[in-house]
Amino acid sequence: MSVLRPNLLPLSLPYPNSSSILPYPTRRLPHLQTLPKILCAAKRTGKQRYPSEKKKLKLKHKEALTDVKNKFDGIWRLSKLAVSVQNDPGKDFLGVSEGLLQEIAKAIKFPVASMLPPEAFSVIRKSFDARKMLKEAKFVYTVDMNVSELINLEPRTIDFISDLEPRVGLIEHMPLERVSGDIISIIQGCKKVEGERLLKEGGVSDYSCNAGTYKCTGSRKPKIAVVGSGPSGLFASLVLAELGADVTLIERGQPVEQRGRDIGALMVRRVLELESNFCFGEGGAGTWSDGKLVTRIGRNSDSVLAVMKTLVHFGAPGNILIDGKPHLGTDRLVPLLRNLSPKSTGTGCFNQKLDCHKLGFDAVILAVGHSARDIYHMLLSHDIDLIPKDFAVGLRIEHPQELINSVQYSCLGTEVHRGRGCYSFCMCPGGQVVLTSTDPSGLCINGMSFSRRASKWANAALVVTVSTQDFNSLDFHGPLAGIDFQREFEQRAAVMGGGDFVVPVQTVTDFLDSKFSVTSLPLIKLSVRGESSKAP
């Protein structure tokens, strides 16, 4: 998500000197007198793009080892509790089973697992570990143990709790149970606390402690424009509206219902709507992109849980809070977006076409995504500093789902080829390959799965990292060289397919041997809005 200083837009965006309605002091955006810049939250590049926090967490855990003042207060978090698949009810069971109680008993050294009351434990995370180094596949749990509840239900556990000693990454003591709410409840809680403080200091004229609301006389709502209705834009709109701002969400594409019909026309009749497709429209590119909820920030961190609980608040299934690798599925994303859209939440106005010359905002948030190439050209034309980044480019490899299951859950080995950094990601089990072109002259693809993952095919991306050196080799230079590089390969793919959005396909073995496939290939069924068609 990038924040554009208000006086830098090629529009009329005055910044009035008015007080804010926000419930706590805010830092105003000053007029810039220096070279215009884009402020971007994602500044890390290269190896620092996703920095490991293991050292920081380890230090934090070590400090906690000597800070257990009362072992009978709060909760104990038990991690890495491994239950074999034979002793577990299955991936969809998120409660406390007998097999899990046995592992808990081992962790706290309690002799009889059946005497432990399941009510004293809550599952925080459940993941599946089928690595080849293991003798058998296991479900791995993280569990919170409520000490007071445990002792109340089974007093004989007192001595075992008193003997517990923290172990980094395995047994951790938390004096107070951490309760992380969704974003809306967090903001409302902050507003209530701040309102009570202002009321106590005499800084508000109207306040209700029960409702957690207040009014500040003489204040004006700041007007904020959010450009782009992908995840960043939707969450930005939600937060700003909850804080009391007047939000306008600007989206070039169609609302999710019409967008679904336009995507159906693309997949069935190969009719591309330039601004309503797999990349443009309400929800952004992620709406029809499988719905994997993956992060490297820290699976159980407060910020991640706040986002996940917000998704649950708007209709996502509750199991995403516990699953080790949570997955929504494209079909569940569509109704979720209906609930999250400004039309349903009242978090602002959703506009597709506005008179740019009459706009006046205090600030603008650019959340335009990876496909809005014309926006980047517009910014460059107004002397905005842009910095090119490395990215990954590659192809989709599709397999029968049965083969993937066999490879994942048996002792088959894989051969590793060394060379340029090549890796796979975005595995879509029981899914399909979809067309994500935004230009009639190019081909671009992605993968997705519905929530049931019922297709007999699996696909994953196989990509390599490309950089400025690769762009220059094709005589593409400047901050937008990467976009030119993308266009070049998308257009080459379209030529290889023969046009009319036909995707070129070959077997993996022929691809590795650098030759065309002459054998017949299976036709893959594509399901769109209940219809079926066949794609090459």
PDB file of C-alpha atoms in Angstrom, residues 263-264 266-270 278 398 431-435 446 448 450 455 457 459 501 503 523-536:
ATOM      1  CA  ILE A 263     -14.841 -13.465 -16.175  1.00  0.00           C
ATOM      2  CA  GLY A 264     -17.342 -16.086 -17.310  1.00  0.00           C
ATOM      3  CA  LEU A 266     -13.654 -14.500 -20.900  1.00  0.00           C
ATOM      4  CA  MET A 267     -13.362 -18.191 -20.032  1.00  0.00           C
ATOM      5  CA  VAL A 268     -16.289 -19.437 -22.109  1.00  0.00           C
ATOM      6  CA  ARG A 269     -16.381 -17.078 -25.099  1.00  0.00           C
ATOM      7  CA  ARG A 270     -12.878 -15.555 -24.824  1.00  0.00           C
ATOM      8  CA  PHE A 278      -9.131 -11.640 -13.323  1.00  0.00           C
ATOM      9  CA  GLU A 398      -0.319 -29.051 -13.906  1.00  0.00           C
ATOM     10  CA  GLY A 431      -7.704 -26.608  -8.904  1.00  0.00           C
ATOM     11  CA  GLN A 432      -7.371 -25.167 -12.379  1.00  0.00           C
ATOM     12  CA  VAL A 433      -5.278 -22.785 -14.453  1.00  0.00           C
ATOM     13  CA  VAL A 434      -7.032 -19.500 -15.298  1.00  0.00           C
ATOM     14  CA  LEU A 435      -6.433 -16.710 -17.803  1.00  0.00           C
ATOM     15  CA  ASN A 446      -2.612 -17.900 -12.727  1.00  0.00           C
ATOM     16  CA  MET A 448      -6.923 -21.119  -8.342  1.00  0.00           C
ATOM     17  CA  PHE A 450     -12.476 -23.664  -5.090  1.00  0.00           C
ATOM     18  CA  SER A 455     -10.851 -30.922  -9.502  1.00  0.00           C
ATOM     19  CA  TRP A 457      -5.941 -31.607 -11.452  1.00  0.00           C
ATOM     20  CA  ASN A 459      -1.201 -26.920 -10.550  1.00  0.00           C
ATOM     21  CA  PHE A 501      -6.533 -16.253 -25.904  1.00  0.00           C
ATOM     22  CA  VAL A 503      -2.801 -20.796 -24.067  1.00  0.00           C
ATOM     23  CA  LEU A 523      -8.532 -31.156 -22.326  1.00  0.00           C
ATOM     24  CA  ILE A 524      -9.023 -29.484 -18.958  1.00  0.00           C
ATOM     25  CA  LYS A 525     -12.519 -28.566 -17.853  1.00  0.00           C
ATOM     26  CA  LEU A 526     -12.957 -24.991 -16.653  1.00  0.00           C
ATOM     27  CA  SER A 527     -15.966 -24.281 -14.455  1.00  0.00           C
ATOM     28  CA  VAL A 528     -17.313 -20.738 -14.429  1.00  0.00           C
ATOM     29  CA  ARG A 529     -20.527 -19.780 -12.643  1.00  0.00           C
ATOM     30  CA  GLY A 530     -21.884 -23.309 -12.902  1.00  0.00           C
ATOM     31  CA  GLU A 531     -20.971 -23.707 -16.576  1.00  0.00           C
ATOM     32  CA  SER A 532     -18.336 -25.998 -18.065  1.00  0.00           C
ATOM     33  CA  SER A 533     -16.156 -25.567 -21.092  1.00  0.00           C
ATOM     34  CA  LYS A 534     -12.970 -27.048 -22.464  1.00  0.00           C
ATOM     35  CA  ALA A 535      -9.762 -25.109 -22.820  1.00  0.00           C
ATOM     36  CA  PRO A 536      -6.675 -26.168 -24.771  1.00  0.00           C
TER      37      PRO A 536
END
